[in-house]
Amino acid sequence: MSIQLRSFALALSISAALAMPARAHDPLTLPQLMEAFGWSFDTAEIKAERLADGFYVLFGVGGNIAVSMGPQGVMIVDDQFPQLMPKIEAKIAELGGDGGVDFAINTHWHFDHAEGNLALGPKGTWIVAQANSREMMRSPHIVNLVTMTYAQQAYPDDALPVITFDDTMQLHFNGEKIDLVHAGPAHTTGDTAVIFRGRNAVHLGDVYNNSGYPFIDVDNGGSLDGVIAFCSAVLAQLDPKSIVIPGHGPVAGYADLEGYIAMLTDLRATIAALVTQGATLEEVVAAKPTAKYDEKQGDSTNFVDRAYKSLAITKAAG
């Protein structure tokens, strides 16, 4: 095929990718999604990992929750689901808090990280998020998970963040400075890295996934380039002893985040080269661009699909 015809074919494939979702599915309700993921609020156990005095990570259903407890009260980063809030509050009380939550920071607007707002907001918890996340919470959105889609509903006013920021914000709580950083669209349009300076720790939300390949919500403004840039910007503010809390998966460190960026940069180059050559999504999948990472990272179906669309958008815009 000539270069001109190949370029024309690429333009057509990109146009098709941009005009239609990657897969056609009826959006799932929350009960259907829970069943698909094998989640159960009834049987879920909230487990805690101590990182320092008064500083913990909670694992349950959905995104990891960071907890800061001290003389000024309790601050959490992400809040999972309202159905789990009694268990989350009980665990906080068991760890030494009073069970209540004074501040909740949403790393982004996705249901498995922010739905707990529905329980916390009406109780008077101060909810904090990047401005774009609050805006996304104000209306319903379809989250395209490639193998399924989920219809995330708009949040009522009393579950919306009451404090927002654009690029950076500082909090001073429980004796330490806490920096909130938005380094541009990445996993979503409204991601926040929460850096606990006194603990030398950061919660990155789903910009950093330590349980497999990242999910990039391209249909709602995320991008592969954005994930790499966001992680790189945060890494530059850390040191080799920093604790890195991912959106999902075990607590990690500086070297883990550094390796994650290197992997995504490598995969970006491989997939982008195929897109530039005019490869369709099916051809990219057949090329197995993630093969050398799959044993560690797991199934790459979701990642390759979303990475392809992300880079196709970049190609079309360029």
PDB file of N, CA, C and O in Angstrom, residues 81-140:
ATOM      1  N   PHE A  81     -17.646   3.598  48.769  1.00  0.00           N
ATOM      2  CA  PHE A  81     -19.092   3.583  48.552  1.00  0.00           C
ATOM      3  C   PHE A  81     -19.854   3.901  49.843  1.00  0.00           C
ATOM      4  O   PHE A  81     -19.406   3.543  50.930  1.00  0.00           O
ATOM      5  N   PRO A  82     -21.036   4.516  49.735  1.00  0.00           N
ATOM      6  CA  PRO A  82     -21.804   4.833  50.946  1.00  0.00           C
ATOM      7  C   PRO A  82     -22.217   3.582  51.716  1.00  0.00           C
ATOM      8  O   PRO A  82     -22.331   3.611  52.948  1.00  0.00           O
ATOM      9  N   GLN A  83     -22.449   2.479  51.012  1.00  0.00           N
ATOM     10  CA  GLN A  83     -22.853   1.243  51.679  1.00  0.00           C
ATOM     11  C   GLN A  83     -21.760   0.721  52.612  1.00  0.00           C
ATOM     12  O   GLN A  83     -22.034  -0.039  53.541  1.00  0.00           O
ATOM     13  N   LEU A  84     -20.517   1.128  52.351  1.00  0.00           N
ATOM     14  CA  LEU A  84     -19.393   0.673  53.169  1.00  0.00           C
ATOM     15  C   LEU A  84     -19.016   1.661  54.268  1.00  0.00           C
ATOM     16  O   LEU A  84     -18.161   1.346  55.103  1.00  0.00           O
ATOM     17  N   MET A  85     -19.640   2.841  54.286  1.00  0.00           N
ATOM     18  CA  MET A  85     -19.203   3.869  55.224  1.00  0.00           C
ATOM     19  C   MET A  85     -19.303   3.433  56.686  1.00  0.00           C
ATOM     20  O   MET A  85     -18.407   3.758  57.483  1.00  0.00           O
ATOM     21  N   PRO A  86     -20.348   2.706  57.103  1.00  0.00           N
ATOM     22  CA  PRO A  86     -20.351   2.231  58.499  1.00  0.00           C
ATOM     23  C   PRO A  86     -19.130   1.382  58.828  1.00  0.00           C
ATOM     24  O   PRO A  86     -18.550   1.501  59.918  1.00  0.00           O
ATOM     25  N   LYS A  87     -18.713   0.520  57.908  1.00  0.00           N
ATOM     26  CA  LYS A  87     -17.530  -0.304  58.140  1.00  0.00           C
ATOM     27  C   LYS A  87     -16.255   0.537  58.130  1.00  0.00           C
ATOM     28  O   LYS A  87     -15.324   0.293  58.918  1.00  0.00           O
ATOM     29  N   ILE A  88     -16.194   1.513  57.234  1.00  0.00           N
ATOM     30  CA  ILE A  88     -15.016   2.387  57.161  1.00  0.00           C
ATOM     31  C   ILE A  88     -14.889   3.203  58.441  1.00  0.00           C
ATOM     32  O   ILE A  88     -13.808   3.306  59.040  1.00  0.00           O
ATOM     33  N   GLU A  89     -16.006   3.773  58.902  1.00  0.00           N
ATOM     34  CA  GLU A  89     -15.982   4.571  60.130  1.00  0.00           C
ATOM     35  C   GLU A  89     -15.656   3.707  61.346  1.00  0.00           C
ATOM     36  O   GLU A  89     -14.942   4.150  62.264  1.00  0.00           O
ATOM     37  N   ALA A  90     -16.132   2.474  61.352  1.00  0.00           N
ATOM     38  CA  ALA A  90     -15.822   1.562  62.460  1.00  0.00           C
ATOM     39  C   ALA A  90     -14.329   1.243  62.486  1.00  0.00           C
ATOM     40  O   ALA A  90     -13.715   1.161  63.565  1.00  0.00           O
ATOM     41  N   LYS A  91     -13.743   1.054  61.317  1.00  0.00           N
ATOM     42  CA  LYS A  91     -12.306   0.765  61.255  1.00  0.00           C
ATOM     43  C   LYS A  91     -11.497   1.976  61.720  1.00  0.00           C
ATOM     44  O   LYS A  91     -10.497   1.826  62.455  1.00  0.00           O
ATOM     45  N   ILE A  92     -11.918   3.178  61.326  1.00  0.00           N
ATOM     46  CA  ILE A  92     -11.222   4.390  61.767  1.00  0.00           C
ATOM     47  C   ILE A  92     -11.299   4.522  63.287  1.00  0.00           C
ATOM     48  O   ILE A  92     -10.315   4.858  63.950  1.00  0.00           O
ATOM     49  N   ALA A  93     -12.461   4.218  63.847  1.00  0.00           N
ATOM     50  CA  ALA A  93     -12.611   4.264  65.301  1.00  0.00           C
ATOM     51  C   ALA A  93     -11.717   3.230  65.972  1.00  0.00           C
ATOM     52  O   ALA A  93     -11.095   3.497  67.010  1.00  0.00           O
ATOM     53  N   GLU A  94     -11.630   2.057  65.378  1.00  0.00           N
ATOM     54  CA  GLU A  94     -10.773   0.997  65.913  1.00  0.00           C
ATOM     55  C   GLU A  94      -9.301   1.412  65.923  1.00  0.00           C
ATOM     56  O   GLU A  94      -8.537   1.036  66.812  1.00  0.00           O
ATOM     57  N   LEU A  95      -8.914   2.227  64.934  1.00  0.00           N
ATOM     58  CA  LEU A  95      -7.525   2.670  64.821  1.00  0.00           C
ATOM     59  C   LEU A  95      -7.202   3.850  65.727  1.00  0.00           C
ATOM     60  O   LEU A  95      -6.039   4.257  65.829  1.00  0.00           O
ATOM     61  N   GLY A  96      -8.225   4.419  66.351  1.00  0.00           N
ATOM     62  CA  GLY A  96      -7.982   5.502  67.289  1.00  0.00           C
ATOM     63  C   GLY A  96      -8.703   6.787  66.986  1.00  0.00           C
ATOM     64  O   GLY A  96      -8.631   7.747  67.765  1.00  0.00           O
ATOM     65  N   GLY A  97      -9.422   6.850  65.875  1.00  0.00           N
ATOM     66  CA  GLY A  97     -10.216   8.033  65.568  1.00  0.00           C
ATOM     67  C   GLY A  97     -11.555   7.969  66.272  1.00  0.00           C
ATOM     68  O   GLY A  97     -11.881   6.988  66.949  1.00  0.00           O
ATOM     69  N   ASP A  98     -12.340   9.027  66.109  1.00  0.00           N
ATOM     70  CA  ASP A  98     -13.656   9.030  66.753  1.00  0.00           C
ATOM     71  C   ASP A  98     -14.725   8.411  65.861  1.00  0.00           C
ATOM     72  O   ASP A  98     -15.907   8.392  66.206  1.00  0.00           O
ATOM     73  N   GLY A  99     -14.304   7.927  64.704  1.00  0.00           N
ATOM     74  CA  GLY A  99     -15.236   7.283  63.779  1.00  0.00           C
ATOM     75  C   GLY A  99     -15.766   8.223  62.726  1.00  0.00           C
ATOM     76  O   GLY A  99     -16.167   7.790  61.647  1.00  0.00           O
ATOM     77  N   GLY A 100     -15.787   9.517  63.000  1.00  0.00           N
ATOM     78  CA  GLY A 100     -16.258  10.488  62.027  1.00  0.00           C
ATOM     79  C   GLY A 100     -15.154  10.902  61.070  1.00  0.00           C
ATOM     80  O   GLY A 100     -13.974  10.625  61.289  1.00  0.00           O
ATOM     81  N   VAL A 101     -15.539  11.583  59.982  1.00  0.00           N
ATOM     82  CA  VAL A 101     -14.583  12.062  58.984  1.00  0.00           C
ATOM     83  C   VAL A 101     -14.779  13.562  58.829  1.00  0.00           C
ATOM     84  O   VAL A 101     -15.863  14.017  58.450  1.00  0.00           O
ATOM     85  N   ASP A 102     -13.734  14.326  59.133  1.00  0.00           N
ATOM     86  CA  ASP A 102     -13.831  15.783  59.036  1.00  0.00           C
ATOM     87  C   ASP A 102     -13.616  16.279  57.615  1.00  0.00           C
ATOM     88  O   ASP A 102     -14.337  17.165  57.148  1.00  0.00           O
ATOM     89  N   PHE A 103     -12.615  15.722  56.920  1.00  0.00           N
ATOM     90  CA  PHE A 103     -12.322  16.095  55.537  1.00  0.00           C
ATOM     91  C   PHE A 103     -12.202  14.835  54.689  1.00  0.00           C
ATOM     92  O   PHE A 103     -11.614  13.844  55.122  1.00  0.00           O
ATOM     93  N   ALA A 104     -12.752  14.891  53.479  1.00  0.00           N
ATOM     94  CA  ALA A 104     -12.585  13.817  52.494  1.00  0.00           C
ATOM     95  C   ALA A 104     -12.115  14.453  51.193  1.00  0.00           C
ATOM     96  O   ALA A 104     -12.784  15.335  50.642  1.00  0.00           O
ATOM     97  N   ILE A 105     -10.957  14.020  50.705  1.00  0.00           N
ATOM     98  CA  ILE A 105     -10.422  14.501  49.432  1.00  0.00           C
ATOM     99  C   ILE A 105     -10.698  13.443  48.377  1.00  0.00           C
ATOM    100  O   ILE A 105     -10.363  12.271  48.555  1.00  0.00           O
ATOM    101  N   ASN A 106     -11.322  13.840  47.288  1.00  0.00           N
ATOM    102  CA  ASN A 106     -11.541  12.929  46.157  1.00  0.00           C
ATOM    103  C   ASN A 106     -10.381  13.059  45.181  1.00  0.00           C
ATOM    104  O   ASN A 106     -10.137  14.149  44.654  1.00  0.00           O
ATOM    105  N   THR A 107      -9.661  11.956  44.909  1.00  0.00           N
ATOM    106  CA  THR A 107      -8.594  12.039  43.906  1.00  0.00           C
ATOM    107  C   THR A 107      -9.158  12.212  42.500  1.00  0.00           C
ATOM    108  O   THR A 107      -8.474  12.727  41.617  1.00  0.00           O
ATOM    109  N   HIS A 108     -10.402  11.790  42.291  1.00  0.00           N
ATOM    110  CA  HIS A 108     -11.103  12.020  41.027  1.00  0.00           C
ATOM    111  C   HIS A 108     -12.573  11.657  41.239  1.00  0.00           C
ATOM    112  O   HIS A 108     -12.984  11.351  42.353  1.00  0.00           O
ATOM    113  N   TRP A 109     -13.371  11.689  40.178  1.00  0.00           N
ATOM    114  CA  TRP A 109     -14.819  11.621  40.325  1.00  0.00           C
ATOM    115  C   TRP A 109     -15.415  10.227  40.128  1.00  0.00           C
ATOM    116  O   TRP A 109     -16.619  10.047  40.288  1.00  0.00           O
ATOM    117  N   HIS A 110     -14.611   9.239  39.796  1.00  0.00           N
ATOM    118  CA  HIS A 110     -15.163   7.907  39.520  1.00  0.00           C
ATOM    119  C   HIS A 110     -15.839   7.287  40.741  1.00  0.00           C
ATOM    120  O   HIS A 110     -15.383   7.457  41.876  1.00  0.00           O
ATOM    121  N   PHE A 111     -16.870   6.521  40.456  1.00  0.00           N
ATOM    122  CA  PHE A 111     -17.760   5.954  41.472  1.00  0.00           C
ATOM    123  C   PHE A 111     -17.041   5.179  42.566  1.00  0.00           C
ATOM    124  O   PHE A 111     -17.414   5.274  43.741  1.00  0.00           O
ATOM    125  N   ASP A 112     -16.014   4.403  42.228  1.00  0.00           N
ATOM    126  CA  ASP A 112     -15.385   3.547  43.228  1.00  0.00           C
ATOM    127  C   ASP A 112     -14.408   4.299  44.129  1.00  0.00           C
ATOM    128  O   ASP A 112     -13.812   3.698  45.030  1.00  0.00           O
ATOM    129  N   HIS A 113     -14.266   5.603  43.897  1.00  0.00           N
ATOM    130  CA  HIS A 113     -13.400   6.445  44.724  1.00  0.00           C
ATOM    131  C   HIS A 113     -14.166   7.577  45.406  1.00  0.00           C
ATOM    132  O   HIS A 113     -13.691   8.108  46.405  1.00  0.00           O
ATOM    133  N   ALA A 114     -15.319   7.946  44.871  1.00  0.00           N
ATOM    134  CA  ALA A 114     -16.011   9.138  45.370  1.00  0.00           C
ATOM    135  C   ALA A 114     -17.458   8.918  45.762  1.00  0.00           C
ATOM    136  O   ALA A 114     -18.099   9.837  46.270  1.00  0.00           O
ATOM    137  N   GLU A 115     -17.984   7.723  45.548  1.00  0.00           N
ATOM    138  CA  GLU A 115     -19.402   7.493  45.835  1.00  0.00           C
ATOM    139  C   GLU A 115     -19.716   7.624  47.325  1.00  0.00           C
ATOM    140  O   GLU A 115     -20.840   7.898  47.722  1.00  0.00           O
ATOM    141  N   GLY A 116     -18.685   7.427  48.165  1.00  0.00           N
ATOM    142  CA  GLY A 116     -18.868   7.615  49.598  1.00  0.00           C
ATOM    143  C   GLY A 116     -19.277   9.024  49.969  1.00  0.00           C
ATOM    144  O   GLY A 116     -19.772   9.270  51.084  1.00  0.00           O
ATOM    145  N   ASN A 117     -19.090   9.962  49.046  1.00  0.00           N
ATOM    146  CA  ASN A 117     -19.576  11.334  49.256  1.00  0.00           C
ATOM    147  C   ASN A 117     -21.060  11.359  49.607  1.00  0.00           C
ATOM    148  O   ASN A 117     -21.523  12.233  50.353  1.00  0.00           O
ATOM    149  N   LEU A 118     -21.802  10.408  49.058  1.00  0.00           N
ATOM    150  CA  LEU A 118     -23.248  10.373  49.278  1.00  0.00           C
ATOM    151  C   LEU A 118     -23.593  10.164  50.744  1.00  0.00           C
ATOM    152  O   LEU A 118     -24.649  10.596  51.219  1.00  0.00           O
ATOM    153  N   ALA A 119     -22.684   9.498  51.471  1.00  0.00           N
ATOM    154  CA  ALA A 119     -22.886   9.301  52.907  1.00  0.00           C
ATOM    155  C   ALA A 119     -22.235  10.409  53.725  1.00  0.00           C
ATOM    156  O   ALA A 119     -22.797  10.862  54.730  1.00  0.00           O
ATOM    157  N   LEU A 120     -21.063  10.855  53.290  1.00  0.00           N
ATOM    158  CA  LEU A 120     -20.301  11.818  54.092  1.00  0.00           C
ATOM    159  C   LEU A 120     -20.817  13.245  53.980  1.00  0.00           C
ATOM    160  O   LEU A 120     -20.872  13.976  54.977  1.00  0.00           O
ATOM    161  N   GLY A 121     -21.196  13.647  52.770  1.00  0.00           N
ATOM    162  CA  GLY A 121     -21.647  15.023  52.573  1.00  0.00           C
ATOM    163  C   GLY A 121     -22.798  15.417  53.482  1.00  0.00           C
ATOM    164  O   GLY A 121     -22.734  16.443  54.168  1.00  0.00           O
ATOM    165  N   PRO A 122     -23.873  14.620  53.544  1.00  0.00           N
ATOM    166  CA  PRO A 122     -24.991  14.968  54.418  1.00  0.00           C
ATOM    167  C   PRO A 122     -24.639  15.014  55.903  1.00  0.00           C
ATOM    168  O   PRO A 122     -25.350  15.640  56.689  1.00  0.00           O
ATOM    169  N   LYS A 123     -23.542  14.355  56.292  1.00  0.00           N
ATOM    170  CA  LYS A 123     -23.111  14.382  57.693  1.00  0.00           C
ATOM    171  C   LYS A 123     -22.293  15.621  58.035  1.00  0.00           C
ATOM    172  O   LYS A 123     -21.946  15.829  59.194  1.00  0.00           O
ATOM    173  N   GLY A 124     -21.934  16.405  57.005  1.00  0.00           N
ATOM    174  CA  GLY A 124     -21.166  17.612  57.263  1.00  0.00           C
ATOM    175  C   GLY A 124     -19.686  17.503  57.002  1.00  0.00           C
ATOM    176  O   GLY A 124     -18.924  18.438  57.288  1.00  0.00           O
ATOM    177  N   THR A 125     -19.221  16.378  56.437  1.00  0.00           N
ATOM    178  CA  THR A 125     -17.818  16.247  56.057  1.00  0.00           C
ATOM    179  C   THR A 125     -17.482  17.273  54.978  1.00  0.00           C
ATOM    180  O   THR A 125     -18.242  17.452  54.022  1.00  0.00           O
ATOM    181  N   TRP A 126     -16.340  17.940  55.133  1.00  0.00           N
ATOM    182  CA  TRP A 126     -15.873  18.878  54.113  1.00  0.00           C
ATOM    183  C   TRP A 126     -15.226  18.081  52.983  1.00  0.00           C
ATOM    184  O   TRP A 126     -14.207  17.410  53.191  1.00  0.00           O
ATOM    185  N   ILE A 127     -15.830  18.129  51.795  1.00  0.00           N
ATOM    186  CA  ILE A 127     -15.340  17.350  50.656  1.00  0.00           C
ATOM    187  C   ILE A 127     -14.539  18.267  49.735  1.00  0.00           C
ATOM    188  O   ILE A 127     -14.972  19.366  49.396  1.00  0.00           O
ATOM    189  N   VAL A 128     -13.364  17.791  49.343  1.00  0.00           N
ATOM    190  CA  VAL A 128     -12.409  18.575  48.554  1.00  0.00           C
ATOM    191  C   VAL A 128     -12.107  17.821  47.256  1.00  0.00           C
ATOM    192  O   VAL A 128     -11.920  16.602  47.270  1.00  0.00           O
ATOM    193  N   ALA A 129     -12.024  18.545  46.137  1.00  0.00           N
ATOM    194  CA  ALA A 129     -11.672  17.913  44.862  1.00  0.00           C
ATOM    195  C   ALA A 129     -11.173  18.959  43.877  1.00  0.00           C
ATOM    196  O   ALA A 129     -11.370  20.169  44.072  1.00  0.00           O
ATOM    197  N   GLN A 130     -10.526  18.495  42.830  1.00  0.00           N
ATOM    198  CA  GLN A 130     -10.159  19.383  41.728  1.00  0.00           C
ATOM    199  C   GLN A 130     -11.440  19.857  41.041  1.00  0.00           C
ATOM    200  O   GLN A 130     -12.437  19.134  40.989  1.00  0.00           O
ATOM    201  N   ALA A 131     -11.427  21.071  40.533  1.00  0.00           N
ATOM    202  CA  ALA A 131     -12.647  21.706  40.015  1.00  0.00           C
ATOM    203  C   ALA A 131     -13.316  20.872  38.920  1.00  0.00           C
ATOM    204  O   ALA A 131     -14.553  20.785  38.869  1.00  0.00           O
ATOM    205  N   ASN A 132     -12.526  20.248  38.034  1.00  0.00           N
ATOM    206  CA  ASN A 132     -13.127  19.458  36.957  1.00  0.00           C
ATOM    207  C   ASN A 132     -13.871  18.239  37.503  1.00  0.00           C
ATOM    208  O   ASN A 132     -14.883  17.820  36.937  1.00  0.00           O
ATOM    209  N   SER A 133     -13.370  17.676  38.589  1.00  0.00           N
ATOM    210  CA  SER A 133     -14.064  16.521  39.180  1.00  0.00           C
ATOM    211  C   SER A 133     -15.426  16.925  39.722  1.00  0.00           C
ATOM    212  O   SER A 133     -16.417  16.215  39.551  1.00  0.00           O
ATOM    213  N   ARG A 134     -15.476  18.055  40.402  1.00  0.00           N
ATOM    214  CA  ARG A 134     -16.774  18.517  40.897  1.00  0.00           C
ATOM    215  C   ARG A 134     -17.752  18.712  39.743  1.00  0.00           C
ATOM    216  O   ARG A 134     -18.925  18.326  39.834  1.00  0.00           O
ATOM    217  N   GLU A 135     -17.259  19.296  38.654  1.00  0.00           N
ATOM    218  CA  GLU A 135     -18.124  19.543  37.509  1.00  0.00           C
ATOM    219  C   GLU A 135     -18.630  18.223  36.928  1.00  0.00           C
ATOM    220  O   GLU A 135     -19.809  18.109  36.561  1.00  0.00           O
ATOM    221  N   MET A 136     -17.776  17.208  36.856  1.00  0.00           N
ATOM    222  CA  MET A 136     -18.202  15.909  36.334  1.00  0.00           C
ATOM    223  C   MET A 136     -19.240  15.259  37.239  1.00  0.00           C
ATOM    224  O   MET A 136     -20.157  14.584  36.757  1.00  0.00           O
ATOM    225  N   MET A 137     -19.123  15.476  38.541  1.00  0.00           N
ATOM    226  CA  MET A 137     -20.080  14.886  39.480  1.00  0.00           C
ATOM    227  C   MET A 137     -21.474  15.502  39.365  1.00  0.00           C
ATOM    228  O   MET A 137     -22.450  14.911  39.826  1.00  0.00           O
ATOM    229  N   ARG A 138     -21.573  16.660  38.749  1.00  0.00           N
ATOM    230  CA  ARG A 138     -22.848  17.372  38.687  1.00  0.00           C
ATOM    231  C   ARG A 138     -23.793  16.823  37.617  1.00  0.00           C
ATOM    232  O   ARG A 138     -24.957  17.207  37.568  1.00  0.00           O
ATOM    233  N   SER A 139     -23.295  15.922  36.752  1.00  0.00           N
ATOM    234  CA  SER A 139     -24.141  15.375  35.691  1.00  0.00           C
ATOM    235  C   SER A 139     -23.796  13.900  35.482  1.00  0.00           C
ATOM    236  O   SER A 139     -22.713  13.450  35.864  1.00  0.00           O
ATOM    237  N   PRO A 140     -24.697  13.125  34.878  1.00  0.00           N
ATOM    238  CA  PRO A 140     -24.415  11.702  34.651  1.00  0.00           C
ATOM    239  C   PRO A 140     -23.395  11.507  33.529  1.00  0.00           C
ATOM    240  O   PRO A 140     -23.308  12.327  32.607  1.00  0.00           O
TER     241      PRO A 140
END
